[in-house]
Amino acid sequence: MADTYPRPRFGAPREPARPKNPGSGLVRVVDIAAGSHARAVALLVLCGLLFFLPGFFNIPPVDRDEARFAQATKQMVESGDFVDIRFQDEVRYKKPVGIYWLQAATVETASRLGLPRAQVRIWLYRVPSLIGAIGTVLLTYWTALAFVTRRGALLAGLVMCASVLLGVEARLAKTDAMLLLAATAVMGSMARVYLSWQRGDDPPHPPWTWPAIFWTALAGGILLKGPLILMFVVLTVATLAILDRSAGWLWRLRPLWGLMWMLVLVLPWFVAIFLKAGDTFFSASLGGDMLSKVASPQESHGAPPGLYFVLFWLTFWPGATLAGMAAPAVWRARREPGAQYLLAWLVPAWIVFELVITKLPHYVLPLYPAIAILIVGVLERGLLSRKPWIVRGTAWLFVMPAIVSVGAVIGGMALLRQPEFLAWPFAAGAVIFGLFAWWLYDDAHAERSLLNAVGASWPIAVCVYRVITPSLAPLLPTVQIARALRGVQCVGPAVASAGFHEPSLVFMVGTATRLTNGSGAADFLLQGSCRFALVEWREERAFAQRAEAIGLLYNVATRIDGYNFSQGRAISVAIFRSEGTE
């Protein structure tokens, strides 16, 4: 009997191959994790460690803010004074004491556990920021549960975990990651109270849990960065009160008891610093730091309104890829209680930040959890915009991993004059994930694209933070200077620096490092043996003239060439030593 089945073409399979879906594996992982809170939390913690740990231990101290915070904490540990905040002999009253206490506790714990040279290991000072970043991811998940399904809340946590700006702050020993944690806890607990009021819930014994979280996190935020966290609360409450023509739900936060509890937590240190320094702290932190940024640019960080909107598309990647497509649906739902609360959290504070003259990218970071939840809410409903101009205008951002990873490799090669082969596989992985995210995007499978973009964040983190950035250490003068001074044979070396005054130098070389000019460095060497003068080439003439005038005999130990990234210029530092010093 004749064969009635069509014969396959040469080389073709006898049965049609199943189409491959590069995003299906990630979707299955999310499906499994969303089956319970425990699995969801475990996945978020694992992703936090994978995304935030690359480079965490290897990146040298970053000038200037990180090194200033770390050095002030180091002096607290050295002096045993945990009230006053100082950088060398100068008071540092820009921020309250919260982050310094957290960093000091970490360093003290490591020292008691026997970790050698704990006080100069910058990664210990970064531990609170790492905890703050992972805690923010978990609190974003917890907050989102009040608005979306467990699966949606998990996606919101992953979006925050992969965001570029949070990845940067997780690796810096500053206040911002911990402030974000406090702000997310405050806004998440307030959201639950507000939404229960909107639903008409009226339990005979309202829970104390949400008010306790709200007031405790509010106190923590005040100790971290002063009254800034109050701005988010006040603007959100005022906006909701205007829209709802009522603010009766605030009584569910137990304001009388809560205010007393908050004062119990914050007043002791503020009283202690007032007794120690008078009103100097309050005038410096409120007037000199916070209010001055409103009217004038501080430290050359002035910019016109609109900067944060432009930076958002990079700093909130990969979530920013869907933000534009989610915006029309968010606007249509603006009077729904959930969307109304999230927009009240986001919009007024964003406008304030855009109007303030001084601008830094991390200022708007406490608003990003609201954006993540809004995007996921629209994604869950399948309401992403299909308008071609919006899709074409934002979907291309999925290829950002290709741009960033290739740019990082090329930049590293240009600076170091070597190929950095170790970064290539991770750059290739980021490119593949990013191109899959772009290729797979359509409105019915936007989640697949988003998850592929989230997946691209890990190889990007390894490429940029673990391979490229630490490899720039030979260009950093502080690292080379500290390494050179550790090799001296004399006991108790004293150091002065002329022309190179970066905070990282004080942190790595020692609190007693004298910051001076060329003439002062020569006078310093004349005062005894085992002394070293670090003289930047622009100060060498003044150093030589003064040395000749006072009859100083000195030797050149070594010369270090590098790049001062804070000032954006190449520098050359000569290490002079007093005669007879080894």
Coordinates of C-alpha atoms in Angstrom, one line a residue:
M1 CA 0.0 0.0 0.0
A2 CA 1.3 3.4 -0.9
D3 CA 2.6 5.6 1.9
T4 CA 0.0 8.2 2.5
Y5 CA 2.2 10.2 5.0
P6 CA 4.1 13.1 3.7
R7 CA 7.8 12.4 3.7
P8 CA 10.0 14.9 5.5
R9 CA 12.4 17.0 3.6
F10 CA 16.0 16.1 3.8
G11 CA 17.4 17.1 7.1
A12 CA 14.1 18.0 8.6
P13 CA 12.8 16.4 11.8
R14 CA 9.9 13.9 11.4
E15 CA 7.8 15.8 13.9
P16 CA 7.7 19.6 14.1
A17 CA 10.1 21.0 16.7
R18 CA 8.5 22.7 19.7
P19 CA 9.1 26.4 19.5
K20 CA 11.6 27.6 22.1
N21 CA 10.6 30.3 24.5
P22 CA 13.7 32.0 26.1
G23 CA 11.6 33.6 28.7
S24 CA 9.6 30.5 29.9
G25 CA 12.2 29.3 32.4
L26 CA 12.2 32.6 34.3
V27 CA 8.4 32.6 34.2
R28 CA 8.3 29.2 35.8
V29 CA 10.7 30.3 38.5
V30 CA 8.4 33.2 39.4
D31 CA 5.4 30.9 39.3
I32 CA 7.0 28.5 41.8
A33 CA 8.2 31.3 44.1
A34 CA 4.8 32.9 44.1
G35 CA 3.3 29.8 45.5
S36 CA 4.0 30.9 49.1
H37 CA 5.4 33.9 51.0
A38 CA 8.4 31.9 52.2
R39 CA 9.4 31.0 48.6
A40 CA 8.9 34.5 47.4
V41 CA 11.0 36.0 50.2
A42 CA 13.7 33.4 49.6
L43 CA 13.9 34.2 45.9
L44 CA 14.1 38.0 46.6
V45 CA 16.8 37.5 49.2
L46 CA 18.8 35.3 46.8
C47 CA 18.4 37.8 44.0
G48 CA 19.5 40.6 46.3
L49 CA 22.7 38.8 47.2
L50 CA 23.4 37.9 43.6
F51 CA 22.8 41.4 42.3
F52 CA 24.3 43.4 45.1
L53 CA 27.4 41.4 46.2
P54 CA 29.5 41.6 43.0
G55 CA 32.1 44.2 43.7
F56 CA 30.9 44.8 47.3
F57 CA 34.1 43.6 48.8
N58 CA 36.5 44.7 46.0
I59 CA 35.6 48.3 45.1
P60 CA 38.0 50.7 46.9
P61 CA 36.6 53.6 49.0
V62 CA 34.7 56.0 46.8
D63 CA 35.3 59.7 47.1
R64 CA 33.9 61.8 48.4
D65 CA 30.7 61.0 50.3
E66 CA 31.3 57.4 51.0
A67 CA 34.9 58.0 52.3
R68 CA 33.6 60.9 54.5
F69 CA 30.9 58.8 56.1
A70 CA 33.3 55.9 56.7
Q71 CA 36.0 58.1 58.2
A72 CA 33.6 59.8 60.5
T73 CA 32.4 56.4 61.7
K74 CA 36.0 55.2 62.0
Q75 CA 36.8 58.2 64.3
M76 CA 33.7 57.3 66.5
V77 CA 35.1 53.8 66.9
E78 CA 38.6 55.1 67.6
S79 CA 37.5 57.8 70.1
G80 CA 34.7 55.9 71.7
D81 CA 32.5 59.1 71.4
F82 CA 29.3 57.9 69.7
V83 CA 27.5 61.3 70.0
D84 CA 29.7 63.7 68.2
I85 CA 30.3 63.4 64.4
R86 CA 33.7 64.6 63.1
F87 CA 35.9 64.3 60.1
Q88 CA 39.4 64.8 61.6
D89 CA 39.1 68.0 63.6
E90 CA 36.1 69.4 61.7
V91 CA 32.5 68.7 62.9
R92 CA 30.4 66.9 60.3
Y93 CA 26.9 68.0 61.2
K94 CA 25.1 67.5 57.8
K95 CA 23.3 64.3 58.8
P96 CA 22.1 62.8 62.1
V97 CA 23.9 59.9 63.8
G98 CA 21.8 56.9 62.5
I99 CA 24.1 55.6 59.7
Y100 CA 27.2 56.2 61.8
W101 CA 25.8 54.0 64.6
L102 CA 24.9 51.2 62.2
Q103 CA 28.4 51.3 60.6
A104 CA 30.1 51.5 64.0
A105 CA 28.1 48.5 65.2
T106 CA 29.2 46.5 62.2
V107 CA 32.9 47.4 62.6
E108 CA 32.9 46.8 66.3
T109 CA 31.3 43.4 65.8
A110 CA 33.8 42.4 63.2
S111 CA 36.7 43.5 65.4
R112 CA 35.4 41.5 68.4
L113 CA 35.1 38.5 66.1
G114 CA 38.8 38.7 65.4
L115 CA 38.8 40.2 61.8
P116 CA 42.2 41.9 61.4
R117 CA 42.3 45.6 60.4
A118 CA 38.5 45.8 60.6
Q119 CA 38.6 49.6 60.9
V120 CA 40.1 50.1 57.4
R121 CA 38.0 47.5 55.5
I122 CA 35.5 49.6 53.6
W123 CA 33.2 46.7 52.9
L124 CA 32.3 46.6 56.6
Y125 CA 31.0 50.1 56.4
R126 CA 28.9 49.1 53.5
V127 CA 27.1 46.3 55.3
P128 CA 24.2 48.6 56.5
S129 CA 23.7 49.7 52.9
L130 CA 23.5 46.1 51.8
I131 CA 21.0 45.3 54.5
G132 CA 19.0 48.4 53.6
A133 CA 18.9 47.5 49.9
I134 CA 17.8 43.9 50.5
G135 CA 15.4 45.1 53.2
T136 CA 13.9 47.5 50.7
V137 CA 13.3 44.7 48.2
L138 CA 11.5 42.7 50.8
L139 CA 9.5 45.8 52.0
T140 CA 8.5 46.6 48.4
Y141 CA 7.1 43.1 48.2
W142 CA 5.3 43.6 51.5
T143 CA 3.9 47.0 50.4
A144 CA 2.8 45.7 47.0
L145 CA 0.8 42.9 48.7
A146 CA -1.7 45.6 49.6
F147 CA -2.2 46.6 46.0
V148 CA -1.6 43.5 43.8
T149 CA -1.4 39.7 43.9
R150 CA 1.4 37.8 45.5
R151 CA 2.9 37.2 42.1
G152 CA 2.6 40.9 41.2
A153 CA 4.3 41.8 44.5
L154 CA 7.1 39.4 43.7
L155 CA 7.6 41.1 40.4
A156 CA 7.6 44.5 42.0
G157 CA 10.3 43.3 44.4
L158 CA 12.4 41.9 41.5
V159 CA 12.1 45.2 39.6
M160 CA 13.4 47.1 42.6
C161 CA 16.2 44.5 43.1
A162 CA 17.4 44.9 39.5
S163 CA 17.2 48.7 39.4
V164 CA 20.4 50.5 38.6
L165 CA 20.3 53.1 41.2
L166 CA 19.5 50.7 44.1
G167 CA 22.5 48.6 42.9
V168 CA 24.8 51.6 43.2
E169 CA 23.5 52.6 46.6
A170 CA 23.8 49.0 48.0
R171 CA 27.6 49.3 47.4
L172 CA 28.2 52.7 49.0
A173 CA 28.6 53.3 52.7
K174 CA 26.1 56.2 52.9
T175 CA 22.6 56.9 54.2
D176 CA 20.5 56.4 51.2
A177 CA 19.8 52.7 51.1
M178 CA 18.8 52.7 54.8
L179 CA 16.7 55.8 54.3
L180 CA 14.9 54.0 51.4
L181 CA 14.2 51.0 53.7
A182 CA 12.8 53.3 56.4
A183 CA 10.7 55.3 53.8
T184 CA 9.3 52.1 52.2
A185 CA 8.3 50.8 55.7
V186 CA 6.6 54.1 56.5
M187 CA 4.7 54.3 53.2
G188 CA 3.8 50.6 53.2
S189 CA 2.3 50.7 56.7
M190 CA 0.4 53.9 55.9
A191 CA -0.9 52.3 52.7
R192 CA -2.5 49.5 54.6
V193 CA -4.2 51.8 57.0
Y194 CA -5.5 54.0 54.2
L195 CA -6.7 51.2 52.1
S196 CA -8.5 49.5 55.0
W197 CA -10.3 52.8 55.6
Q198 CA -11.2 53.0 51.9
R199 CA -12.7 49.5 52.1
G200 CA -14.8 50.5 55.0
D201 CA -13.1 48.1 57.4
D202 CA -14.0 49.0 61.0
P203 CA -12.6 46.3 63.3
P204 CA -13.5 46.7 67.0
H205 CA -9.8 46.4 68.0
P206 CA -7.7 47.9 65.2
P207 CA -4.2 46.3 65.0
W208 CA -1.2 48.0 66.5
T209 CA 1.2 46.4 64.1
W210 CA 0.8 49.0 61.3
P211 CA 1.1 52.0 63.6
A212 CA 4.1 50.4 65.3
I213 CA 5.9 49.9 62.0
F214 CA 5.0 53.4 60.8
W215 CA 6.2 55.3 63.9
T216 CA 9.3 53.2 64.4
A217 CA 10.4 53.5 60.8
L218 CA 9.7 57.2 60.9
A219 CA 12.0 57.6 63.9
G220 CA 14.7 55.6 62.1
G221 CA 14.4 57.8 59.0
I222 CA 14.7 61.0 61.2
L223 CA 17.9 59.6 62.8
L224 CA 19.3 58.7 59.4
K225 CA 18.6 61.9 57.4
G226 CA 16.7 64.3 59.6
P227 CA 13.2 65.6 58.6
L228 CA 13.4 64.6 55.0
I229 CA 11.3 61.4 55.5
L230 CA 8.5 63.6 57.0
M231 CA 8.2 65.3 53.6
F232 CA 7.0 62.1 52.0
V233 CA 4.4 61.5 54.7
V234 CA 3.1 65.1 54.8
L235 CA 2.8 65.5 51.0
T236 CA 1.1 62.1 50.7
V237 CA -1.4 62.8 53.5
A238 CA -2.1 66.4 52.3
T239 CA -2.7 65.1 48.7
L240 CA -5.1 62.4 49.9
A241 CA -6.9 64.7 52.2
I242 CA -7.6 67.1 49.4
L243 CA -8.7 64.4 47.0
D244 CA -10.9 62.5 49.6
R245 CA -11.9 65.7 51.5
S246 CA -11.2 63.7 54.6
A247 CA -8.2 62.6 56.7
G248 CA -10.1 60.6 59.3
W249 CA -8.1 57.5 58.6
L250 CA -5.0 59.1 60.2
W251 CA -6.5 58.3 63.7
R252 CA -5.9 54.6 62.8
L253 CA -2.2 55.3 63.0
R254 CA -2.6 56.0 66.8
P255 CA -0.9 59.5 66.4
L256 CA -0.8 60.4 70.1
W257 CA 0.9 57.1 71.3
G258 CA 2.9 57.0 68.1
L259 CA 4.3 60.5 68.4
M260 CA 5.4 59.8 72.0
W261 CA 7.1 56.5 70.9
M262 CA 8.9 58.3 68.1
L263 CA 10.1 61.0 70.4
V264 CA 11.4 58.4 72.9
L265 CA 13.5 57.0 70.0
V266 CA 14.9 60.2 68.5
L267 CA 15.1 62.7 71.4
P268 CA 18.0 61.2 73.4
W269 CA 20.6 61.7 70.7
F270 CA 19.3 65.1 69.7
V271 CA 19.4 66.2 73.4
A272 CA 22.9 64.8 73.7
I273 CA 24.2 66.6 70.6
F274 CA 22.6 69.8 71.8
L275 CA 24.3 69.5 75.2
K276 CA 27.6 68.9 73.4
A277 CA 27.5 71.3 70.5
G278 CA 24.7 73.7 71.3
D279 CA 22.6 74.7 68.3
T280 CA 25.5 74.1 65.9
F281 CA 24.2 70.8 64.7
F282 CA 20.7 72.1 64.0
S283 CA 22.0 75.2 62.1
A284 CA 24.5 73.2 60.1
S285 CA 22.1 70.3 59.2
L286 CA 18.9 72.2 58.6
G287 CA 20.1 75.6 57.5
G288 CA 23.5 74.8 56.1
D289 CA 22.7 71.5 54.4
M290 CA 19.0 71.0 53.8
L291 CA 17.5 74.4 53.2
S292 CA 20.5 75.8 51.4
K293 CA 20.1 73.1 48.7
V294 CA 16.6 74.4 47.9
A295 CA 17.7 77.9 46.8
S296 CA 21.2 77.4 45.5
P297 CA 23.4 74.6 44.0
Q298 CA 25.6 72.9 46.5
E299 CA 29.0 71.3 45.6
S300 CA 28.4 72.0 41.9
H301 CA 25.3 69.8 41.8
G302 CA 22.8 72.4 40.5
A303 CA 20.5 71.4 37.5
P304 CA 17.3 72.7 36.0
P305 CA 13.9 71.0 36.5
G306 CA 13.4 67.8 34.4
L307 CA 16.8 66.2 35.2
Y308 CA 15.2 63.5 37.3
F309 CA 12.8 62.6 34.5
V310 CA 15.7 62.2 32.1
L311 CA 17.8 60.2 34.5
F312 CA 14.8 58.0 35.5
W313 CA 15.1 56.0 32.2
L314 CA 18.6 54.8 33.2
T315 CA 18.5 54.8 37.0
F316 CA 15.2 52.7 37.2
W317 CA 16.2 50.3 34.4
P318 CA 14.8 47.7 33.8
G319 CA 11.5 48.8 35.3
A320 CA 11.7 52.0 33.3
T321 CA 11.2 50.1 30.1
L322 CA 7.5 49.5 30.9
A323 CA 6.9 52.8 32.8
G324 CA 6.0 54.8 29.6
M325 CA 3.6 52.0 28.5
A326 CA 2.0 51.8 31.9
A327 CA 1.5 55.6 32.3
P328 CA -1.9 55.9 30.3
A329 CA -3.5 53.1 32.3
V330 CA -2.3 54.6 35.6
W331 CA -3.7 58.0 34.6
R332 CA -7.1 56.4 33.8
A333 CA -7.1 54.6 37.2
R334 CA -5.9 57.7 39.2
R335 CA -9.1 57.9 41.3
E336 CA -9.0 54.2 42.3
P337 CA -7.9 54.0 46.0
G338 CA -4.7 52.0 45.3
A339 CA -3.5 54.1 42.3
Q340 CA -4.5 57.3 44.1
Y341 CA -2.4 56.5 47.1
L342 CA 0.7 55.5 45.0
L343 CA 0.4 58.6 42.9
A344 CA 0.0 60.7 46.1
W345 CA 3.3 59.1 47.3
L346 CA 5.0 59.7 43.9
V347 CA 3.9 62.9 42.2
P348 CA 4.0 65.7 44.8
A349 CA 7.5 64.7 46.1
W350 CA 8.8 64.3 42.6
I351 CA 7.7 67.8 41.7
V352 CA 9.4 69.2 44.8
F353 CA 12.7 67.4 43.9
E354 CA 12.5 68.8 40.4
L355 CA 12.1 72.3 41.7
V356 CA 14.9 72.1 44.2
I357 CA 18.1 73.6 42.7
T358 CA 20.5 71.0 44.1
K359 CA 20.0 67.7 42.4
L360 CA 21.6 64.3 42.9
P361 CA 20.2 61.1 41.3
H362 CA 19.6 59.3 44.6
Y363 CA 17.2 62.0 46.0
V364 CA 14.2 60.5 44.2
L365 CA 15.1 56.9 45.2
P366 CA 12.4 56.7 48.0
L367 CA 9.7 57.2 45.2
Y368 CA 10.8 54.2 43.1
P369 CA 8.9 51.5 45.1
A370 CA 5.6 53.3 44.2
I371 CA 6.6 53.3 40.5
A372 CA 7.4 49.6 40.6
I373 CA 4.0 48.8 42.1
L374 CA 2.1 51.0 39.6
I375 CA 3.9 49.3 36.7
V376 CA 3.2 45.8 38.0
G377 CA -0.5 46.7 38.7
V378 CA -0.9 47.7 35.1
L379 CA 1.1 44.7 33.9
E380 CA -1.2 42.3 35.8
R381 CA -4.3 43.7 34.3
G382 CA -2.8 43.5 30.7
L383 CA -3.4 47.2 30.2
L384 CA 0.0 48.3 28.9
S385 CA -0.4 50.9 26.1
R386 CA -0.3 49.5 22.5
K387 CA 0.2 52.9 20.9
P388 CA 3.0 52.5 18.5
W389 CA 4.8 55.8 19.4
I390 CA 4.9 54.8 23.1
V391 CA 6.0 51.2 22.4
R392 CA 8.7 52.3 20.0
G393 CA 9.8 55.1 22.4
T394 CA 10.4 52.8 25.4
A395 CA 10.7 49.2 24.3
W396 CA 14.2 49.9 22.9
L397 CA 15.4 50.4 26.4
F398 CA 15.5 46.6 26.7
V399 CA 18.7 46.6 24.8
M400 CA 20.3 48.8 27.5
P401 CA 22.4 45.8 28.8
A402 CA 24.1 45.5 25.5
I403 CA 25.0 49.2 25.5
V404 CA 26.2 49.3 29.2
S405 CA 28.2 46.0 29.2
V406 CA 29.9 46.7 25.9
G407 CA 30.6 50.3 26.9
A408 CA 32.0 49.1 30.3
V409 CA 34.4 46.7 28.5
I410 CA 35.5 49.3 26.0
G411 CA 35.9 51.9 28.7
G412 CA 38.0 49.6 30.9
M413 CA 40.2 48.7 27.9
A414 CA 40.7 52.4 27.1
L415 CA 41.7 53.3 30.7
L416 CA 43.8 50.2 31.5
R417 CA 45.3 49.5 28.1
Q418 CA 44.5 45.8 28.5
P419 CA 41.6 43.7 27.2
E420 CA 40.0 42.6 30.5
F421 CA 39.1 39.2 29.2
L422 CA 37.3 38.1 32.4
A423 CA 34.6 40.7 31.7
W424 CA 33.8 39.4 28.2
P425 CA 31.6 36.4 29.1
F426 CA 29.5 38.4 31.5
A427 CA 29.1 41.2 29.0
A428 CA 28.1 38.6 26.4
G429 CA 25.5 37.2 28.8
A430 CA 24.1 40.7 29.5
V431 CA 23.9 41.3 25.7
I432 CA 22.0 38.0 25.2
F433 CA 19.5 38.6 27.9
G434 CA 18.9 42.2 26.8
L435 CA 18.4 41.2 23.2
F436 CA 16.0 38.4 24.1
A437 CA 14.1 41.0 26.2
W438 CA 13.8 43.3 23.3
W439 CA 13.1 40.6 20.7
L440 CA 10.4 38.9 22.8
Y441 CA 8.5 42.0 23.7
D442 CA 4.8 42.4 22.8
D443 CA 1.9 43.5 25.0
A444 CA 0.8 39.9 25.6
H445 CA 4.2 38.7 26.8
A446 CA 5.6 41.9 28.4
E447 CA 6.4 39.9 31.6
R448 CA 8.8 37.6 29.7
S449 CA 10.7 40.6 28.4
L450 CA 10.8 42.2 31.9
L451 CA 12.1 39.0 33.5
N452 CA 14.8 38.7 30.8
A453 CA 15.8 42.3 31.5
V454 CA 15.9 41.5 35.2
G455 CA 18.1 38.5 34.4
A456 CA 20.5 40.7 32.5
S457 CA 21.1 42.7 35.6
W458 CA 23.3 40.0 37.2
P459 CA 25.9 39.7 34.4
I460 CA 25.9 43.5 34.1
A461 CA 26.6 43.7 37.9
V462 CA 29.5 41.2 37.6
C463 CA 30.9 42.9 34.6
V464 CA 30.8 46.4 35.9
Y465 CA 31.2 46.1 39.7
R466 CA 33.2 42.9 40.1
V467 CA 35.6 43.0 37.1
I468 CA 35.9 46.5 35.6
T469 CA 35.6 48.8 38.6
P470 CA 38.0 47.0 40.9
S471 CA 40.5 46.7 38.0
L472 CA 40.7 50.5 38.0
A473 CA 42.5 50.4 41.4
P474 CA 45.9 51.0 39.8
L475 CA 44.5 54.3 38.6
L476 CA 43.4 55.3 42.1
P477 CA 46.2 57.2 43.9
T478 CA 44.8 56.5 47.4
V479 CA 45.0 52.7 46.9
Q480 CA 48.6 52.9 45.7
I481 CA 49.7 55.3 48.4
A482 CA 48.2 53.2 51.2
R483 CA 49.9 50.1 49.8
A484 CA 53.3 51.9 49.6
L485 CA 53.0 53.2 53.2
R486 CA 52.1 49.8 54.5
G487 CA 55.5 48.6 53.3
V488 CA 57.6 51.0 55.4
Q489 CA 59.9 49.6 58.0
C490 CA 59.8 52.4 60.6
V491 CA 57.3 52.2 63.5
G492 CA 54.4 54.6 63.6
P493 CA 54.8 56.5 60.3
A494 CA 53.3 60.1 60.3
V495 CA 51.9 61.4 57.0
A496 CA 51.2 64.8 55.5
S497 CA 49.6 65.4 52.1
A498 CA 50.0 68.5 50.0
G499 CA 47.6 69.0 47.0
F500 CA 45.8 65.7 47.3
H501 CA 43.2 66.0 50.0
E502 CA 40.6 63.3 49.2
P503 CA 38.7 61.8 52.1
S504 CA 39.7 58.3 51.1
L505 CA 43.3 59.2 51.8
V506 CA 42.5 60.0 55.4
F507 CA 40.4 56.8 55.7
M508 CA 43.0 54.5 54.3
V509 CA 46.2 56.1 55.6
G510 CA 45.1 57.3 59.0
T511 CA 43.0 59.8 60.9
A512 CA 46.1 61.8 61.9
T513 CA 47.0 62.5 58.2
R514 CA 47.8 66.2 58.0
L515 CA 46.2 67.9 55.0
T516 CA 48.4 70.9 54.1
N517 CA 50.2 72.6 51.2
G518 CA 53.7 72.2 49.8
S519 CA 55.4 74.5 52.3
G520 CA 53.6 72.9 55.2
A521 CA 54.7 69.4 54.0
A522 CA 58.3 70.5 54.1
D523 CA 57.9 71.9 57.7
F524 CA 56.2 68.6 58.6
L525 CA 59.2 66.5 57.5
L526 CA 61.6 68.6 59.4
Q527 CA 59.9 67.8 62.7
G528 CA 61.3 64.2 63.1
S529 CA 62.0 60.8 61.6
C530 CA 59.5 58.3 60.2
R531 CA 57.6 61.0 58.5
F532 CA 56.3 61.0 54.9
A533 CA 55.1 63.9 52.7
L534 CA 52.8 63.2 49.9
V535 CA 53.3 66.1 47.4
E536 CA 51.1 66.4 44.3
W537 CA 53.2 67.8 41.4
R538 CA 51.5 71.2 41.5
E539 CA 52.8 71.7 45.0
E540 CA 56.3 70.3 44.4
R541 CA 57.9 73.7 43.6
A542 CA 56.6 75.2 46.9
F543 CA 57.8 72.1 48.7
A544 CA 61.3 72.3 47.2
Q545 CA 61.6 76.1 47.9
R546 CA 60.6 75.7 51.5
A547 CA 62.8 72.6 52.0
E548 CA 65.8 74.6 50.7
A549 CA 65.0 77.6 52.9
I550 CA 64.8 75.5 56.1
G551 CA 67.7 73.2 55.2
L552 CA 65.6 70.1 55.0
L553 CA 67.3 66.9 53.9
Y554 CA 64.9 64.4 52.3
N555 CA 64.7 61.5 50.0
V556 CA 62.2 60.5 47.3
A557 CA 60.6 57.2 48.3
T558 CA 58.5 56.7 45.1
R559 CA 56.2 58.5 42.7
I560 CA 52.6 57.4 42.1
D561 CA 50.7 58.4 39.0
G562 CA 46.9 58.0 38.9
Y563 CA 43.6 59.7 38.2
N564 CA 41.5 61.8 40.6
F565 CA 38.0 60.8 39.5
S566 CA 36.4 63.4 41.9
Q567 CA 38.2 66.2 40.1
G568 CA 38.4 64.6 36.7
R569 CA 42.1 65.0 36.2
A570 CA 45.3 63.0 36.1
I571 CA 47.6 63.5 39.1
S572 CA 51.2 62.6 40.1
V573 CA 52.1 62.3 43.8
A574 CA 55.7 62.0 45.0
I575 CA 56.2 60.4 48.4
F576 CA 59.1 62.2 50.2
R577 CA 60.6 60.9 53.4
S578 CA 62.7 62.5 56.0
E579 CA 66.4 61.6 55.7
G580 CA 67.2 58.3 57.4
T581 CA 63.6 57.0 57.2
E582 CA 63.0 53.5 55.7

